[in-house]
Amino acid sequence: MHPPRMSAPSCIVPPLEQLIIRPHIVPLLPNFHGMESENPYAHIKEFEEVCNTFREGGASIDLMRLKLFPFTLKDKAKIWLNSLRPRSIRNWVDLQAEFLKKIFPTHRTNGLKRQISNFSAKENEKFYECWERYMEAINACPHHGFDTWLLVSYFYDGMSSSMKQILETMCGEIL
């Protein structure tokens, strides 16, 4: 004889509004496993893009995101969602906030901010390669909080002297 299956109530408060999820939508959703190498901001962006292409009936986009997001989570990320306090999530904003708080903790943010502020060009790196690498660092942490002028300053300070010389020549006396 097996013990009965006991499942905790969902962390998501069921809205009064109804949404029928069509089976063809679920396979189109991106997956997130909760691995360190995954970018939760990129996942949310891709998820929202997919949701924006399917407006089912008269359902609100908030309801659609709230109902579909759990289908995107796998492995550690799904375990995290199932561990949340029952009925603690009331809307898409709450779910996003909890997801980012768990998946993108403060120490990860601080590490990426250090990577941005201490950026330096690699030896023999071309300007455009250096710029692309810097932009990847910025995009990995869209909530970095740095002003644009400070980002430009970090990049300039991290450039090699030959890159700075070329840039200053191109800009004339502006710099």
mmCIF file with all atom_site columns, C-alpha atoms in Angstrom:
data_model
loop_
_atom_site.group_PDB
_atom_site.id
_atom_site.type_symbol
_atom_site.label_atom_id
_atom_site.label_alt_id
_atom_site.label_comp_id
_atom_site.label_asym_id
_atom_site.label_entity_id
_atom_site.label_seq_id
_atom_site.pdbx_PDB_ins_code
_atom_site.Cartn_x
_atom_site.Cartn_y
_atom_site.Cartn_z
_atom_site.occupancy
_atom_site.B_iso_or_equiv
_atom_site.pdbx_formal_charge
_atom_site.auth_seq_id
_atom_site.auth_comp_id
_atom_site.auth_asym_id
_atom_site.auth_atom_id
_atom_site.pdbx_PDB_model_num
ATOM 1   C CA . MET A 1 1   ? 0.000   0.000  0.000   1.00 0.00 ? 1   MET A CA 1
ATOM 2   C CA . HIS A 1 2   ? 1.343   3.443  -0.938  1.00 0.00 ? 2   HIS A CA 1
ATOM 3   C CA . PRO A 1 3   ? 0.855   6.622  1.064   1.00 0.00 ? 3   PRO A CA 1
ATOM 4   C CA . PRO A 1 4   ? -1.554  9.129  -0.491  1.00 0.00 ? 4   PRO A CA 1
ATOM 5   C CA . ARG A 1 5   ? -0.033  11.881 -2.584  1.00 0.00 ? 5   ARG A CA 1
ATOM 6   C CA . MET A 1 6   ? -0.127  15.147 -0.694  1.00 0.00 ? 6   MET A CA 1
ATOM 7   C CA . SER A 1 7   ? 0.428   18.294 -2.700  1.00 0.00 ? 7   SER A CA 1
ATOM 8   C CA . ALA A 1 8   ? 0.598   21.766 -1.283  1.00 0.00 ? 8   ALA A CA 1
ATOM 9   C CA . PRO A 1 9   ? -1.668  24.428 -2.745  1.00 0.00 ? 9   PRO A CA 1
ATOM 10  C CA . SER A 1 10  ? -0.133  26.524 -5.498  1.00 0.00 ? 10  SER A CA 1
ATOM 11  C CA . CYS A 1 11  ? 1.763   29.683 -4.637  1.00 0.00 ? 11  CYS A CA 1
ATOM 12  C CA . ILE A 1 12  ? -0.330  31.464 -7.281  1.00 0.00 ? 12  ILE A CA 1
ATOM 13  C CA . VAL A 1 13  ? -3.668  32.843 -6.148  1.00 0.00 ? 13  VAL A CA 1
ATOM 14  C CA . PRO A 1 14  ? -6.133  31.713 -8.797  1.00 0.00 ? 14  PRO A CA 1
ATOM 15  C CA . PRO A 1 15  ? -7.685  34.762 -10.447 1.00 0.00 ? 15  PRO A CA 1
ATOM 16  C CA . LEU A 1 16  ? -11.418 34.982 -11.019 1.00 0.00 ? 16  LEU A CA 1
ATOM 17  C CA . GLU A 1 17  ? -10.812 35.480 -14.720 1.00 0.00 ? 17  GLU A CA 1
ATOM 18  C CA . GLN A 1 18  ? -10.590 32.231 -16.701 1.00 0.00 ? 18  GLN A CA 1
ATOM 19  C CA . LEU A 1 19  ? -7.973  31.275 -19.268 1.00 0.00 ? 19  LEU A CA 1
ATOM 20  C CA . ILE A 1 20  ? -7.989  28.199 -21.451 1.00 0.00 ? 20  ILE A CA 1
ATOM 21  C CA . ILE A 1 21  ? -4.423  27.227 -22.323 1.00 0.00 ? 21  ILE A CA 1
ATOM 22  C CA . ARG A 1 22  ? -4.298  25.730 -25.779 1.00 0.00 ? 22  ARG A CA 1
ATOM 23  C CA . PRO A 1 23  ? -1.853  22.798 -26.038 1.00 0.00 ? 23  PRO A CA 1
ATOM 24  C CA . HIS A 1 24  ? 0.028   24.255 -29.020 1.00 0.00 ? 24  HIS A CA 1
ATOM 25  C CA . ILE A 1 25  ? 1.232   27.204 -26.905 1.00 0.00 ? 25  ILE A CA 1
ATOM 26  C CA . VAL A 1 26  ? 3.174   25.306 -24.227 1.00 0.00 ? 26  VAL A CA 1
ATOM 27  C CA . PRO A 1 27  ? 5.892   23.852 -26.534 1.00 0.00 ? 27  PRO A CA 1
ATOM 28  C CA . LEU A 1 28  ? 6.608   27.367 -27.838 1.00 0.00 ? 28  LEU A CA 1
ATOM 29  C CA . LEU A 1 29  ? 7.485   28.674 -24.378 1.00 0.00 ? 29  LEU A CA 1
ATOM 30  C CA . PRO A 1 30  ? 11.171  29.075 -23.463 1.00 0.00 ? 30  PRO A CA 1
ATOM 31  C CA . ASN A 1 31  ? 12.583  26.884 -20.697 1.00 0.00 ? 31  ASN A CA 1
ATOM 32  C CA . PHE A 1 32  ? 14.494  27.951 -17.610 1.00 0.00 ? 32  PHE A CA 1
ATOM 33  C CA . HIS A 1 33  ? 16.301  25.367 -15.477 1.00 0.00 ? 33  HIS A CA 1
ATOM 34  C CA . GLY A 1 34  ? 17.764  27.593 -12.762 1.00 0.00 ? 34  GLY A CA 1
ATOM 35  C CA . MET A 1 35  ? 21.383  27.085 -13.771 1.00 0.00 ? 35  MET A CA 1
ATOM 36  C CA . GLU A 1 36  ? 23.972  29.769 -12.991 1.00 0.00 ? 36  GLU A CA 1
ATOM 37  C CA . SER A 1 37  ? 24.743  30.182 -16.698 1.00 0.00 ? 37  SER A CA 1
ATOM 38  C CA . GLU A 1 38  ? 21.136  31.145 -17.531 1.00 0.00 ? 38  GLU A CA 1
ATOM 39  C CA . ASN A 1 39  ? 20.050  34.774 -17.627 1.00 0.00 ? 39  ASN A CA 1
ATOM 40  C CA . PRO A 1 40  ? 16.669  35.232 -15.904 1.00 0.00 ? 40  PRO A CA 1
ATOM 41  C CA . TYR A 1 41  ? 16.151  38.657 -17.506 1.00 0.00 ? 41  TYR A CA 1
ATOM 42  C CA . ALA A 1 42  ? 16.608  37.177 -20.976 1.00 0.00 ? 42  ALA A CA 1
ATOM 43  C CA . HIS A 1 43  ? 14.208  34.373 -20.047 1.00 0.00 ? 43  HIS A CA 1
ATOM 44  C CA . ILE A 1 44  ? 11.507  36.800 -18.915 1.00 0.00 ? 44  ILE A CA 1
ATOM 45  C CA . LYS A 1 45  ? 11.977  38.919 -22.039 1.00 0.00 ? 45  LYS A CA 1
ATOM 46  C CA . GLU A 1 46  ? 11.667  35.899 -24.345 1.00 0.00 ? 46  GLU A CA 1
ATOM 47  C CA . PHE A 1 47  ? 8.700   34.588 -22.341 1.00 0.00 ? 47  PHE A CA 1
ATOM 48  C CA . GLU A 1 48  ? 6.890   37.931 -22.604 1.00 0.00 ? 48  GLU A CA 1
ATOM 49  C CA . GLU A 1 49  ? 7.574   38.064 -26.354 1.00 0.00 ? 49  GLU A CA 1
ATOM 50  C CA . VAL A 1 50  ? 5.937   34.659 -26.817 1.00 0.00 ? 50  VAL A CA 1
ATOM 51  C CA . CYS A 1 51  ? 2.982   35.622 -24.612 1.00 0.00 ? 51  CYS A CA 1
ATOM 52  C CA . ASN A 1 52  ? 2.481   38.838 -26.567 1.00 0.00 ? 52  ASN A CA 1
ATOM 53  C CA . THR A 1 53  ? 1.942   36.828 -29.747 1.00 0.00 ? 53  THR A CA 1
ATOM 54  C CA . PHE A 1 54  ? -0.941  34.851 -28.222 1.00 0.00 ? 54  PHE A CA 1
ATOM 55  C CA . ARG A 1 55  ? -3.863  36.827 -26.884 1.00 0.00 ? 55  ARG A CA 1
ATOM 56  C CA . GLU A 1 56  ? -6.309  34.065 -26.018 1.00 0.00 ? 56  GLU A CA 1
ATOM 57  C CA . GLY A 1 57  ? -9.927  35.225 -25.942 1.00 0.00 ? 57  GLY A CA 1
ATOM 58  C CA . GLY A 1 58  ? -10.393 38.293 -23.827 1.00 0.00 ? 58  GLY A CA 1
ATOM 59  C CA . ALA A 1 59  ? -7.909  37.255 -21.147 1.00 0.00 ? 59  ALA A CA 1
ATOM 60  C CA . SER A 1 60  ? -5.557  39.895 -19.811 1.00 0.00 ? 60  SER A CA 1
ATOM 61  C CA . ILE A 1 61  ? -1.868  39.603 -20.611 1.00 0.00 ? 61  ILE A CA 1
ATOM 62  C CA . ASP A 1 62  ? -1.153  39.570 -16.852 1.00 0.00 ? 62  ASP A CA 1
ATOM 63  C CA . LEU A 1 63  ? -3.346  36.495 -16.390 1.00 0.00 ? 63  LEU A CA 1
ATOM 64  C CA . MET A 1 64  ? -1.794  34.785 -19.373 1.00 0.00 ? 64  MET A CA 1
ATOM 65  C CA . ARG A 1 65  ? 1.743   35.350 -18.071 1.00 0.00 ? 65  ARG A CA 1
ATOM 66  C CA . LEU A 1 66  ? 0.797   34.258 -14.575 1.00 0.00 ? 66  LEU A CA 1
ATOM 67  C CA . LYS A 1 67  ? -0.729  31.006 -15.833 1.00 0.00 ? 67  LYS A CA 1
ATOM 68  C CA . LEU A 1 68  ? 1.921   30.156 -18.451 1.00 0.00 ? 68  LEU A CA 1
ATOM 69  C CA . PHE A 1 69  ? 5.125   31.041 -16.564 1.00 0.00 ? 69  PHE A CA 1
ATOM 70  C CA . PRO A 1 70  ? 5.165   27.859 -14.433 1.00 0.00 ? 70  PRO A CA 1
ATOM 71  C CA . PHE A 1 71  ? 5.283   25.818 -17.661 1.00 0.00 ? 71  PHE A CA 1
ATOM 72  C CA . THR A 1 72  ? 8.631   27.464 -18.524 1.00 0.00 ? 72  THR A CA 1
ATOM 73  C CA . LEU A 1 73  ? 10.345  26.363 -15.319 1.00 0.00 ? 73  LEU A CA 1
ATOM 74  C CA . LYS A 1 74  ? 12.234  23.078 -15.149 1.00 0.00 ? 74  LYS A CA 1
ATOM 75  C CA . ASP A 1 75  ? 14.478  21.286 -12.639 1.00 0.00 ? 75  ASP A CA 1
ATOM 76  C CA . LYS A 1 76  ? 15.779  23.595 -9.850  1.00 0.00 ? 76  LYS A CA 1
ATOM 77  C CA . ALA A 1 77  ? 13.599  26.474 -11.010 1.00 0.00 ? 77  ALA A CA 1
ATOM 78  C CA . LYS A 1 78  ? 10.428  24.358 -10.802 1.00 0.00 ? 78  LYS A CA 1
ATOM 79  C CA . ILE A 1 79  ? 11.421  23.084 -7.353  1.00 0.00 ? 79  ILE A CA 1
ATOM 80  C CA . TRP A 1 80  ? 11.836  26.716 -6.252  1.00 0.00 ? 80  TRP A CA 1
ATOM 81  C CA . LEU A 1 81  ? 8.367   27.654 -7.560  1.00 0.00 ? 81  LEU A CA 1
ATOM 82  C CA . ASN A 1 82  ? 6.768   24.703 -5.786  1.00 0.00 ? 82  ASN A CA 1
ATOM 83  C CA . SER A 1 83  ? 8.487   25.685 -2.528  1.00 0.00 ? 83  SER A CA 1
ATOM 84  C CA . LEU A 1 84  ? 6.909   29.143 -2.388  1.00 0.00 ? 84  LEU A CA 1
ATOM 85  C CA . ARG A 1 85  ? 4.347   29.847 0.308   1.00 0.00 ? 85  ARG A CA 1
ATOM 86  C CA . PRO A 1 86  ? 0.861   28.833 -0.873  1.00 0.00 ? 86  PRO A CA 1
ATOM 87  C CA . ARG A 1 87  ? -1.233  31.649 -2.347  1.00 0.00 ? 87  ARG A CA 1
ATOM 88  C CA . SER A 1 88  ? 1.612   34.193 -2.003  1.00 0.00 ? 88  SER A CA 1
ATOM 89  C CA . ILE A 1 89  ? 1.658   35.298 -5.669  1.00 0.00 ? 89  ILE A CA 1
ATOM 90  C CA . ARG A 1 90  ? -1.229  37.516 -6.754  1.00 0.00 ? 90  ARG A CA 1
ATOM 91  C CA . ASN A 1 91  ? -0.073  38.883 -10.125 1.00 0.00 ? 91  ASN A CA 1
ATOM 92  C CA . TRP A 1 92  ? 2.640   38.793 -12.777 1.00 0.00 ? 92  TRP A CA 1
ATOM 93  C CA . VAL A 1 93  ? 4.654   41.562 -11.098 1.00 0.00 ? 93  VAL A CA 1
ATOM 94  C CA . ASP A 1 94  ? 4.785   39.562 -7.836  1.00 0.00 ? 94  ASP A CA 1
ATOM 95  C CA . LEU A 1 95  ? 5.883   36.418 -9.672  1.00 0.00 ? 95  LEU A CA 1
ATOM 96  C CA . GLN A 1 96  ? 8.612   38.255 -11.592 1.00 0.00 ? 96  GLN A CA 1
ATOM 97  C CA . ALA A 1 97  ? 9.908   39.891 -8.410  1.00 0.00 ? 97  ALA A CA 1
ATOM 98  C CA . GLU A 1 98  ? 10.087  36.582 -6.516  1.00 0.00 ? 98  GLU A CA 1
ATOM 99  C CA . PHE A 1 99  ? 11.711  34.842 -9.484  1.00 0.00 ? 99  PHE A CA 1
ATOM 100 C CA . LEU A 1 100 ? 14.400  37.497 -9.899  1.00 0.00 ? 100 LEU A CA 1
ATOM 101 C CA . LYS A 1 101 ? 15.036  37.713 -6.150  1.00 0.00 ? 101 LYS A CA 1
ATOM 102 C CA . LYS A 1 102 ? 15.729  33.969 -6.045  1.00 0.00 ? 102 LYS A CA 1
ATOM 103 C CA . ILE A 1 103 ? 17.471  33.472 -9.381  1.00 0.00 ? 103 ILE A CA 1
ATOM 104 C CA . PHE A 1 104 ? 19.433  36.739 -9.396  1.00 0.00 ? 104 PHE A CA 1
ATOM 105 C CA . PRO A 1 105 ? 20.556  37.201 -5.765  1.00 0.00 ? 105 PRO A CA 1
ATOM 106 C CA . THR A 1 106 ? 22.496  40.212 -4.531  1.00 0.00 ? 106 THR A CA 1
ATOM 107 C CA . HIS A 1 107 ? 25.908  38.494 -4.694  1.00 0.00 ? 107 HIS A CA 1
ATOM 108 C CA . ARG A 1 108 ? 25.383  37.727 -8.386  1.00 0.00 ? 108 ARG A CA 1
ATOM 109 C CA . THR A 1 109 ? 24.352  41.318 -9.078  1.00 0.00 ? 109 THR A CA 1
ATOM 110 C CA . ASN A 1 110 ? 27.387  42.623 -7.193  1.00 0.00 ? 110 ASN A CA 1
ATOM 111 C CA . GLY A 1 111 ? 29.726  40.339 -9.136  1.00 0.00 ? 111 GLY A CA 1
ATOM 112 C CA . LEU A 1 112 ? 28.344  41.525 -12.472 1.00 0.00 ? 112 LEU A CA 1
ATOM 113 C CA . LYS A 1 113 ? 28.506  45.167 -11.357 1.00 0.00 ? 113 LYS A CA 1
ATOM 114 C CA . ARG A 1 114 ? 32.190  44.643 -10.501 1.00 0.00 ? 114 ARG A CA 1
ATOM 115 C CA . GLN A 1 115 ? 32.704  43.107 -13.945 1.00 0.00 ? 115 GLN A CA 1
ATOM 116 C CA . ILE A 1 116 ? 31.214  46.272 -15.505 1.00 0.00 ? 116 ILE A CA 1
ATOM 117 C CA . SER A 1 117 ? 33.057  48.789 -13.324 1.00 0.00 ? 117 SER A CA 1
ATOM 118 C CA . ASN A 1 118 ? 36.426  46.997 -13.541 1.00 0.00 ? 118 ASN A CA 1
ATOM 119 C CA . PHE A 1 119 ? 36.185  46.279 -17.258 1.00 0.00 ? 119 PHE A CA 1
ATOM 120 C CA . SER A 1 120 ? 39.416  46.212 -19.236 1.00 0.00 ? 120 SER A CA 1
ATOM 121 C CA . ALA A 1 121 ? 40.348  45.469 -22.823 1.00 0.00 ? 121 ALA A CA 1
ATOM 122 C CA . LYS A 1 122 ? 42.201  42.266 -23.560 1.00 0.00 ? 122 LYS A CA 1
ATOM 123 C CA . GLU A 1 123 ? 45.610  42.357 -25.175 1.00 0.00 ? 123 GLU A CA 1
ATOM 124 C CA . ASN A 1 124 ? 45.369  42.757 -28.984 1.00 0.00 ? 124 ASN A CA 1
ATOM 125 C CA . GLU A 1 125 ? 41.575  43.030 -28.772 1.00 0.00 ? 125 GLU A CA 1
ATOM 126 C CA . LYS A 1 126 ? 39.931  45.080 -31.506 1.00 0.00 ? 126 LYS A CA 1
ATOM 127 C CA . PHE A 1 127 ? 37.770  48.020 -30.482 1.00 0.00 ? 127 PHE A CA 1
ATOM 128 C CA . TYR A 1 128 ? 34.498  46.487 -31.696 1.00 0.00 ? 128 TYR A CA 1
ATOM 129 C CA . GLU A 1 129 ? 35.293  43.185 -29.906 1.00 0.00 ? 129 GLU A CA 1
ATOM 130 C CA . CYS A 1 130 ? 36.003  45.087 -26.722 1.00 0.00 ? 130 CYS A CA 1
ATOM 131 C CA . TRP A 1 131 ? 32.776  47.078 -27.099 1.00 0.00 ? 131 TRP A CA 1
ATOM 132 C CA . GLU A 1 132 ? 30.699  43.926 -27.750 1.00 0.00 ? 132 GLU A CA 1
ATOM 133 C CA . ARG A 1 133 ? 32.173  42.223 -24.683 1.00 0.00 ? 133 ARG A CA 1
ATOM 134 C CA . TYR A 1 134 ? 31.408  45.276 -22.563 1.00 0.00 ? 134 TYR A CA 1
ATOM 135 C CA . MET A 1 135 ? 27.834  45.427 -23.850 1.00 0.00 ? 135 MET A CA 1
ATOM 136 C CA . GLU A 1 136 ? 27.404  41.720 -23.020 1.00 0.00 ? 136 GLU A CA 1
ATOM 137 C CA . ALA A 1 137 ? 28.457  42.479 -19.450 1.00 0.00 ? 137 ALA A CA 1
ATOM 138 C CA . ILE A 1 138 ? 25.954  45.348 -19.239 1.00 0.00 ? 138 ILE A CA 1
ATOM 139 C CA . ASN A 1 139 ? 23.152  43.260 -20.759 1.00 0.00 ? 139 ASN A CA 1
ATOM 140 C CA . ALA A 1 140 ? 23.840  40.429 -18.309 1.00 0.00 ? 140 ALA A CA 1
ATOM 141 C CA . CYS A 1 141 ? 22.894  42.813 -15.497 1.00 0.00 ? 141 CYS A CA 1
ATOM 142 C CA . PRO A 1 142 ? 20.239  45.232 -16.799 1.00 0.00 ? 142 PRO A CA 1
ATOM 143 C CA . HIS A 1 143 ? 19.471  46.393 -13.254 1.00 0.00 ? 143 HIS A CA 1
ATOM 144 C CA . HIS A 1 144 ? 23.086  47.567 -12.659 1.00 0.00 ? 144 HIS A CA 1
ATOM 145 C CA . GLY A 1 145 ? 21.930  51.089 -11.739 1.00 0.00 ? 145 GLY A CA 1
ATOM 146 C CA . PHE A 1 146 ? 24.898  52.889 -13.327 1.00 0.00 ? 146 PHE A CA 1
ATOM 147 C CA . ASP A 1 147 ? 24.247  56.164 -15.155 1.00 0.00 ? 147 ASP A CA 1
ATOM 148 C CA . THR A 1 148 ? 25.187  56.263 -18.837 1.00 0.00 ? 148 THR A CA 1
ATOM 149 C CA . TRP A 1 149 ? 28.068  58.678 -18.252 1.00 0.00 ? 149 TRP A CA 1
ATOM 150 C CA . LEU A 1 150 ? 29.541  56.291 -15.679 1.00 0.00 ? 150 LEU A CA 1
ATOM 151 C CA . LEU A 1 151 ? 29.236  53.311 -18.042 1.00 0.00 ? 151 LEU A CA 1
ATOM 152 C CA . VAL A 1 152 ? 31.072  55.293 -20.730 1.00 0.00 ? 152 VAL A CA 1
ATOM 153 C CA . SER A 1 153 ? 33.731  56.261 -18.198 1.00 0.00 ? 153 SER A CA 1
ATOM 154 C CA . TYR A 1 154 ? 34.249  52.627 -17.111 1.00 0.00 ? 154 TYR A CA 1
ATOM 155 C CA . PHE A 1 155 ? 34.614  51.569 -20.732 1.00 0.00 ? 155 PHE A CA 1
ATOM 156 C CA . TYR A 1 156 ? 37.031  54.390 -21.562 1.00 0.00 ? 156 TYR A CA 1
ATOM 157 C CA . ASP A 1 157 ? 39.127  53.726 -18.457 1.00 0.00 ? 157 ASP A CA 1
ATOM 158 C CA . GLY A 1 158 ? 39.326  50.043 -19.385 1.00 0.00 ? 158 GLY A CA 1
ATOM 159 C CA . MET A 1 159 ? 40.450  50.645 -22.963 1.00 0.00 ? 159 MET A CA 1
ATOM 160 C CA . SER A 1 160 ? 44.053  50.046 -23.936 1.00 0.00 ? 160 SER A CA 1
ATOM 161 C CA . SER A 1 161 ? 46.202  53.132 -24.521 1.00 0.00 ? 161 SER A CA 1
ATOM 162 C CA . SER A 1 162 ? 46.257  52.450 -28.274 1.00 0.00 ? 162 SER A CA 1
ATOM 163 C CA . MET A 1 163 ? 42.441  52.296 -28.356 1.00 0.00 ? 163 MET A CA 1
ATOM 164 C CA . LYS A 1 164 ? 42.227  55.540 -26.403 1.00 0.00 ? 164 LYS A CA 1
ATOM 165 C CA . GLN A 1 165 ? 44.639  57.190 -28.814 1.00 0.00 ? 165 GLN A CA 1
ATOM 166 C CA . ILE A 1 166 ? 42.564  56.132 -31.852 1.00 0.00 ? 166 ILE A CA 1
ATOM 167 C CA . LEU A 1 167 ? 39.346  57.246 -30.173 1.00 0.00 ? 167 LEU A CA 1
ATOM 168 C CA . GLU A 1 168 ? 40.808  60.616 -29.203 1.00 0.00 ? 168 GLU A CA 1
ATOM 169 C CA . THR A 1 169 ? 42.095  61.135 -32.746 1.00 0.00 ? 169 THR A CA 1
ATOM 170 C CA . MET A 1 170 ? 38.657  60.362 -34.169 1.00 0.00 ? 170 MET A CA 1
ATOM 171 C CA . CYS A 1 171 ? 36.920  62.688 -31.697 1.00 0.00 ? 171 CYS A CA 1
ATOM 172 C CA . GLY A 1 172 ? 39.394  65.531 -31.975 1.00 0.00 ? 172 GLY A CA 1
ATOM 173 C CA . GLU A 1 173 ? 39.516  67.755 -28.913 1.00 0.00 ? 173 GLU A CA 1
ATOM 174 C CA . ILE A 1 174 ? 36.055  66.710 -27.635 1.00 0.00 ? 174 ILE A CA 1
ATOM 175 C CA . LEU A 1 175 ? 37.455  64.268 -25.091 1.00 0.00 ? 175 LEU A CA 1
#
